[in-house]
Short mmCIF file of C-alpha atoms in Angstrom, two decimals:
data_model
loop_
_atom_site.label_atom_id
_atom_site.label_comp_id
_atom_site.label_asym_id
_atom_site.label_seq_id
_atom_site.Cartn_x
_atom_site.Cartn_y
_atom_site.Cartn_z
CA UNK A 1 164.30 100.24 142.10
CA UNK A 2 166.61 99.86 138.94
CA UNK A 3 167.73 96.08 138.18
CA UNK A 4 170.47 94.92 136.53
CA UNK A 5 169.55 91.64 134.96
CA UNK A 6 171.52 89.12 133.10
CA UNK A 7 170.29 86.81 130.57
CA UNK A 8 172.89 85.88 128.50
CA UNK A 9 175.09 83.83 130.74
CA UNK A 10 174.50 82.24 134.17
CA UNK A 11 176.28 84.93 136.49
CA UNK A 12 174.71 87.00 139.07
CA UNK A 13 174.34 90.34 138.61
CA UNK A 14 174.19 93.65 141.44
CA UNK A 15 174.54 97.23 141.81
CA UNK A 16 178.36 97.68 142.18
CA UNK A 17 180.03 99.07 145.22
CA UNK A 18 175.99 98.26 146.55
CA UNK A 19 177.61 98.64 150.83
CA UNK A 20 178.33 102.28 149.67
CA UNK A 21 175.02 102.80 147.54
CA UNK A 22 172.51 104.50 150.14
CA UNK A 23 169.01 104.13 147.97
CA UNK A 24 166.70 106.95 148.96
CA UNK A 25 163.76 105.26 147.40
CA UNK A 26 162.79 102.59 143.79
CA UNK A 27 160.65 103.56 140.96
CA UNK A 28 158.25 100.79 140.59
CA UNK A 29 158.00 98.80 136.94
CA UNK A 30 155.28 100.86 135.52
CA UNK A 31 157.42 104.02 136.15
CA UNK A 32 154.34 105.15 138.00
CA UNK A 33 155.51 104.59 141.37
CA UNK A 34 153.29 102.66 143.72
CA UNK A 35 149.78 103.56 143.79
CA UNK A 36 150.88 106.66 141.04
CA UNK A 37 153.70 108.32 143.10
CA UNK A 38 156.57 109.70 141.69
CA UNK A 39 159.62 107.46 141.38
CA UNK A 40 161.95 108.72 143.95
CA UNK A 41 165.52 108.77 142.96
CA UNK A 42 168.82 107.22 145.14
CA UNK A 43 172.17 108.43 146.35
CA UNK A 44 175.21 106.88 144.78
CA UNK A 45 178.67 107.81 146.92
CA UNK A 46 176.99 110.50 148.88
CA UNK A 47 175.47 112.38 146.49
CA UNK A 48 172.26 112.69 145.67
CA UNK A 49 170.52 111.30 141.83
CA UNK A 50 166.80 112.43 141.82
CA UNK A 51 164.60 111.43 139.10
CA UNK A 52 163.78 113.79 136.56
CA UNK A 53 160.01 113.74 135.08
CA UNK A 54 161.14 116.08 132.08
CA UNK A 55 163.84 113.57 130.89
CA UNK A 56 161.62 110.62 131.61
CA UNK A 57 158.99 112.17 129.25
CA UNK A 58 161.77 112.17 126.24
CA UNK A 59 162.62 108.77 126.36
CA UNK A 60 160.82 106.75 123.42
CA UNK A 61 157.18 105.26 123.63
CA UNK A 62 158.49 101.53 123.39
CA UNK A 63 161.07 102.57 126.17
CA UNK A 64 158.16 103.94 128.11
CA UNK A 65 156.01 101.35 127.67
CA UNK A 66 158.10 98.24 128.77
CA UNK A 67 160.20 100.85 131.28
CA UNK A 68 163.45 99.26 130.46
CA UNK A 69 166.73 99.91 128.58
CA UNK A 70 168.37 96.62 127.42
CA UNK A 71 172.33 97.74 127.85
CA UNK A 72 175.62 95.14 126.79
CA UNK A 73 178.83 94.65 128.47
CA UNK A 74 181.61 92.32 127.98
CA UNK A 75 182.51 93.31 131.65
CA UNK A 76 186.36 92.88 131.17
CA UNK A 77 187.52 96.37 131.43
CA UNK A 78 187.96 96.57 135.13
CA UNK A 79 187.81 99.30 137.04
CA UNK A 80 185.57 100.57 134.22
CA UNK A 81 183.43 97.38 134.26
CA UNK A 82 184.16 93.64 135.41
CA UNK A 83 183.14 90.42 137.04
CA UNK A 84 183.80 90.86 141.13
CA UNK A 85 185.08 88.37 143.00
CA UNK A 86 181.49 87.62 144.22
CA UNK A 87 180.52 87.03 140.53
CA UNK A 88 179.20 90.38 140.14
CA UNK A 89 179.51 93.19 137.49
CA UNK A 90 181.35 96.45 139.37
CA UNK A 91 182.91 99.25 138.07
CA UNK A 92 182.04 102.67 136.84
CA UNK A 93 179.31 101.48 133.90
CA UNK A 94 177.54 99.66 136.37
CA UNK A 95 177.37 102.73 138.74
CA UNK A 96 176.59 105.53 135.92
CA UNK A 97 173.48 102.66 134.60
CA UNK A 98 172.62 103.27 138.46
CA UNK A 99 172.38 106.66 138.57
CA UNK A 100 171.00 107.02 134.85
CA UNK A 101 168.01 104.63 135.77
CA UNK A 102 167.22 106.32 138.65
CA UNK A 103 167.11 109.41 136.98
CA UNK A 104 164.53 108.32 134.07
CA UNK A 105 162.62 106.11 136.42
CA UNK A 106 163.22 103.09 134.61
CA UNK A 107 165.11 99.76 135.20
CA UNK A 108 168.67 98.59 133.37
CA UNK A 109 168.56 95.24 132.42
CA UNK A 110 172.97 94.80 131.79
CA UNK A 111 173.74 91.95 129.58
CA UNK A 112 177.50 89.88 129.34
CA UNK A 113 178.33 89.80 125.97
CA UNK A 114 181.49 89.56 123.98
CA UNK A 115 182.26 92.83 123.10
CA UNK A 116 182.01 91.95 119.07
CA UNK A 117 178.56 91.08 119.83
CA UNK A 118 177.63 94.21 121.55
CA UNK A 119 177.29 96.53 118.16
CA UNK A 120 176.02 93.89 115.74
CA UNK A 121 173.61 93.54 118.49
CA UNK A 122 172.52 97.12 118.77
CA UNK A 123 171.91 97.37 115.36
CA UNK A 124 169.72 93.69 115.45
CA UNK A 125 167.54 95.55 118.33
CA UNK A 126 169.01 93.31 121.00
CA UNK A 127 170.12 96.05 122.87
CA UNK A 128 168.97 99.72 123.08
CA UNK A 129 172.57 100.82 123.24
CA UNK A 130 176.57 99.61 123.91
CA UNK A 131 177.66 101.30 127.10
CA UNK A 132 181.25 101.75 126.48
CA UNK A 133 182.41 101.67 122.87
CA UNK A 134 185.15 103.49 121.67
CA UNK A 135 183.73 106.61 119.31
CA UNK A 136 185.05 106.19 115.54
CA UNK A 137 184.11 107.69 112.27
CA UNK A 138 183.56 104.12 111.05
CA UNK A 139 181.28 103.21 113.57
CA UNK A 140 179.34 106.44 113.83
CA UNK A 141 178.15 104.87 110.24
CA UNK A 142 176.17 102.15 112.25
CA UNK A 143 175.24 103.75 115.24
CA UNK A 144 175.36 107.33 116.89
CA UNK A 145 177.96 107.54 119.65
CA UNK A 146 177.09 109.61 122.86
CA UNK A 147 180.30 110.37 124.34
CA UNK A 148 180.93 109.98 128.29
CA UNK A 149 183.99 109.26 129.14
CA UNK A 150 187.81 109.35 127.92
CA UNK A 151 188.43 106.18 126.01
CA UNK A 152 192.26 105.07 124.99
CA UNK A 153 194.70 102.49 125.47
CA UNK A 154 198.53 101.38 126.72
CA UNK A 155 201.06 98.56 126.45
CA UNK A 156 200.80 96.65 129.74
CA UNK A 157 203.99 94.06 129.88
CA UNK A 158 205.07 91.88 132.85
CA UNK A 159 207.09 93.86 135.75
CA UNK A 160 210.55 94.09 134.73
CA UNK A 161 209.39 94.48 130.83
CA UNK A 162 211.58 91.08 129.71
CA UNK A 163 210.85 91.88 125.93
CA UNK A 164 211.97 95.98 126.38
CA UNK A 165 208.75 97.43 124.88
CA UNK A 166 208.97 100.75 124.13
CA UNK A 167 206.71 103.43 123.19
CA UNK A 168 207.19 102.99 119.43
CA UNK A 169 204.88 100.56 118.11
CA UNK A 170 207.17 99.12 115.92
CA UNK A 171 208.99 98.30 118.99
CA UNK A 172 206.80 94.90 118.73
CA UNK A 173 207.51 94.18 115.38
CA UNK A 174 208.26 90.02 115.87
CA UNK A 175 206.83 89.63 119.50
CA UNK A 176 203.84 88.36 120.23
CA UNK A 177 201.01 90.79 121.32
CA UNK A 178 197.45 90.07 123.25
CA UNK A 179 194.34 92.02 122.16
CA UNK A 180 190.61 92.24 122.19
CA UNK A 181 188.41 90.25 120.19
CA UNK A 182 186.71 93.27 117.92
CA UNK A 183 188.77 96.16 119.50
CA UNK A 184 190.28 99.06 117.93
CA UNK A 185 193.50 97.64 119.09
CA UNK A 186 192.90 94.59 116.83
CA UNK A 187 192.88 97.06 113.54
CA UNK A 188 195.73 98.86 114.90
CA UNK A 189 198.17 96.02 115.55
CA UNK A 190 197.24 94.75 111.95
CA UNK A 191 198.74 98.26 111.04
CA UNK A 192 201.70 98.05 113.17
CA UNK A 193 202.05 94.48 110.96
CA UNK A 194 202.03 96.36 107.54
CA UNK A 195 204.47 99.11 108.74
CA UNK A 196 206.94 96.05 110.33
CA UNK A 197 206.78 94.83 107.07
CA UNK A 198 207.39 97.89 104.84
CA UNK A 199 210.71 98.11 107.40
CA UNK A 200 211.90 94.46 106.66
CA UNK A 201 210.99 93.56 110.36
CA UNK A 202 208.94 90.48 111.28
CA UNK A 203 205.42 90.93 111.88
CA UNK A 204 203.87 91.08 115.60
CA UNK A 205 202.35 87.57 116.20
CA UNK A 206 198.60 88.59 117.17
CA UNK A 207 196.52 87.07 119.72
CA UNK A 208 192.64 88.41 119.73
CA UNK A 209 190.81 86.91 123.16
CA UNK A 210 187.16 87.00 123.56
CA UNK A 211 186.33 87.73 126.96
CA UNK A 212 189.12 87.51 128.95
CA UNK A 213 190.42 89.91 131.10
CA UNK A 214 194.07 90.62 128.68
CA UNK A 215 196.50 90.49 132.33
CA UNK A 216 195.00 86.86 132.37
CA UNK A 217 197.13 85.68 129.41
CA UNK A 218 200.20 88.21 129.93
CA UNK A 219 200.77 86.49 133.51
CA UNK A 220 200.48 83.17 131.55
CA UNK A 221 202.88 84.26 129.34
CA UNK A 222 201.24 83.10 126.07
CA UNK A 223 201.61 86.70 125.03
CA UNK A 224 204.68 89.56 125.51
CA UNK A 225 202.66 92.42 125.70
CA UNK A 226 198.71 93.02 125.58
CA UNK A 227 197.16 96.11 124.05
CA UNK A 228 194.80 97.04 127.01
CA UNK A 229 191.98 99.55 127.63
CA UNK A 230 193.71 102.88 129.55
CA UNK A 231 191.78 102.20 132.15
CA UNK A 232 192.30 98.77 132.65
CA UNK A 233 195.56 99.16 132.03
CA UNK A 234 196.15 101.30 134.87
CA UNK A 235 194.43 99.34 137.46
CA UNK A 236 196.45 96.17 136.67
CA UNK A 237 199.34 97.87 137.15
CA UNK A 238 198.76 99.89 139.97
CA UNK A 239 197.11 96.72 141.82
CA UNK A 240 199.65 94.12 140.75
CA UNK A 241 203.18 96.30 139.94
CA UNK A 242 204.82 92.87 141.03
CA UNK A 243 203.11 91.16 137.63
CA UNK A 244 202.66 94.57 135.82
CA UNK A 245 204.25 97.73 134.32
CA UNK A 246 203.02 100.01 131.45
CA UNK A 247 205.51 100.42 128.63
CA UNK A 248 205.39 103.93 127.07
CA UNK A 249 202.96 106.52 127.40
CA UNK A 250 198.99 106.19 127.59
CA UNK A 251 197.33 106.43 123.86
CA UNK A 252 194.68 108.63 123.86
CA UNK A 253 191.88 107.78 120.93
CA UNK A 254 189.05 108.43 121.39
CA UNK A 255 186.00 108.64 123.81
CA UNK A 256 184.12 105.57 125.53
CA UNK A 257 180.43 106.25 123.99
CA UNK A 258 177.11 104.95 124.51
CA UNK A 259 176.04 103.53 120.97
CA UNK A 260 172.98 103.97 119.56
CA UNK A 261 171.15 102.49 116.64
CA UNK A 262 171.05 105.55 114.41
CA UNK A 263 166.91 105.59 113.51
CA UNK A 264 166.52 106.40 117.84
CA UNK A 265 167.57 109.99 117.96
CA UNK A 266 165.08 110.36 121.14
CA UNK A 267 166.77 107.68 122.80
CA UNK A 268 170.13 108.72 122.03
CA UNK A 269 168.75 112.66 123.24
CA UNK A 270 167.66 111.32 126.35
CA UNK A 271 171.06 109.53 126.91
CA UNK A 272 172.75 112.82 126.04
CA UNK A 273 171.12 115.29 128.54
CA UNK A 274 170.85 112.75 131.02
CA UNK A 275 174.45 111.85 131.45
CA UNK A 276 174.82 116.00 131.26
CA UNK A 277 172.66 116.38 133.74
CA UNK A 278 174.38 113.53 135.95
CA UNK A 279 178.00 115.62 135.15
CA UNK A 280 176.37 119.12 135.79
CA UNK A 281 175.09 117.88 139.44
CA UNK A 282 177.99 115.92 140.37
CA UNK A 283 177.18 112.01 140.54
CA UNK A 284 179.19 111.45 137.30
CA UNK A 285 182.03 112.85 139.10
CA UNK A 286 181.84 111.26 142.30
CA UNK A 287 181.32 107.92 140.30
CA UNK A 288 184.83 108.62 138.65
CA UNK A 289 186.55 109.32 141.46
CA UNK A 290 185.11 106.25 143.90
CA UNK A 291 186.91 104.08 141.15
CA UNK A 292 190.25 106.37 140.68
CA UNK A 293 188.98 107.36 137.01
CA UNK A 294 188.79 111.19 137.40
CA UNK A 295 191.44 111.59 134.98
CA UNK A 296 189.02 109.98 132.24
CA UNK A 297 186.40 112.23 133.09
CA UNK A 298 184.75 114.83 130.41
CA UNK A 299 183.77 117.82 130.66
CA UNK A 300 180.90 117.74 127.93
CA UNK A 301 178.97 114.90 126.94
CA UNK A 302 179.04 114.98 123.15
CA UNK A 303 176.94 113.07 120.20
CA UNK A 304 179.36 111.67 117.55
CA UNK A 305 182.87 112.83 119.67
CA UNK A 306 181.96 117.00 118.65
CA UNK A 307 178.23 117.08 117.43
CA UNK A 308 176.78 119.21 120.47
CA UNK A 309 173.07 120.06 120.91
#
């Protein structure tokens, strides 16, 4: 049966949503199955994930050979991946590494990382691929990007909005605003700073965090406004609309990819049809809607945000 394992930090790892996981049957370590049966596949939210010999067979000899793909996660996105409140990482990544690893017959050893660390460690060989990375033309220069999900991001303020943020950036010009260590939103508030200052306004007062879910430090109020994922975004203020309210509309930028070091192309074609495969036959789907995502659902899983096979 697929494992998530953790070895970068001392937290427990486990299938998330595991009471509503039915497993149908584990592919052993060798990929063989036990005495040379065929790894059986699972059922993930009532539908059913059967392993697929054929995309098992593209996957590259190394992968074969030690029947594991290494995966990062800075687990701080929730509903799209976080830390439970059993010390556990949940969420939609967790789920699709389910039903990939099933698939391919292979385990999923999920690492905690900071999310700066989880490209420079791609490229290093730490990991065999990011898991949900937003796809840009700069970093499609480091790694290829297989696209699998909508990817964007919002201004999440505390309930009432106190500071009036509006859907202009330069709205924020002078207050004080909460990002993402190594983020997109990082590069775009240090924008937002250049136009502010091209108006005569004060600059934004930036605060990057490193693993830290970004409501953590709004609540606090050491920040007026964070830059959060979409999907995070979303949940915090649909869970907590005492605390939180979204200021202006949702940015839409670009997809959440897997990212692969660019010498795999096997690997990152066995990604590809896989995750197809998992959207044509509906566990993709019914992952996305167990955690209220369906609106960031694709219809196409792409290489490099348009590069189709």
């Amino acid at each position: 049966m697929m494992s998530l394992k953790h070895r970068a930090q001392p937290i427990a790892l486990a299938l998330a949503g595991a009471a509503l996981l039915a497993v149908a049957g584990c592919a052993s370590t060798d990929g063989t199955g036990a005495g040379g049966d065929t790894p059986q596949g699972t059922e993930i939210y009532g539908v059913e994930v059967p392993f697929d010999q054929d995309l098992r067979d593209m996957l590259p000899a190394d992968i074969l050979e030690k029947n594991t793909l290494v995966f990062s996660t800075d687990a701080a996105a929730p509903p799209r991946v976080f830390v439970d409140e059993n010390g556990e990482i949940a969420g939609v990544i967790p789920d699709m590494l389910t039903a990939l690893g099933a698939t391919l017959g292979v385990e999923i050893d999920l690492q905690k990382n900071s999310f700066d660390a989880e490209v420079p460690g791609v490229e290093s060989g730490r990991f065999d691929s990011t898991t949900g990375t937003g796809d840009f033309e700069s970093r499609r220069e480091i790694l290829d990007m297989v696209d699998w999900f909508g990817g964007g991001y919002l201004y999440l303020v505390q309930a009432g909005n106190p500071q009036n943020i509006g859907n202009e950036p330069t709205d924020q010009c002078g207050v004080r605003i909460g990002v993402l260590k190594g983020t997109t939103q990082e590069v775009l508030v240090e924008e937002l700073n250049a136009a502010c200052e091209a108006e005569g306004l004060p600059p934004a007062q930036m605060q990057a965090f490193t693993n830290v879910l970004l409501s953590v430090p709004l609540y606090a109020d050491r920040v007026d406004v964070v830059w959060e994922s979409a999907a995070a975004g979303l949940q915090a203020a649909k869970d907590e609309p005492e605390k939180f309210e979204v200021a202006g509309d949702v940015k839409m930028n670009a997809y959440l990819a897997f990212g692969v070091k660019k010498d795999r192309p096997e690997l990152r074609d066995t990604l590809q049809q896989t995750l197809q495969k998992l959207l044509d036959d509906g566990p993709y789907m019914a992952i996305a809607e167990h955690w209220g995502q369906e609106e960031l659902a694709i219809d196409y899983i792409s290489i490099n945000s348009d590069v189709r096979p």
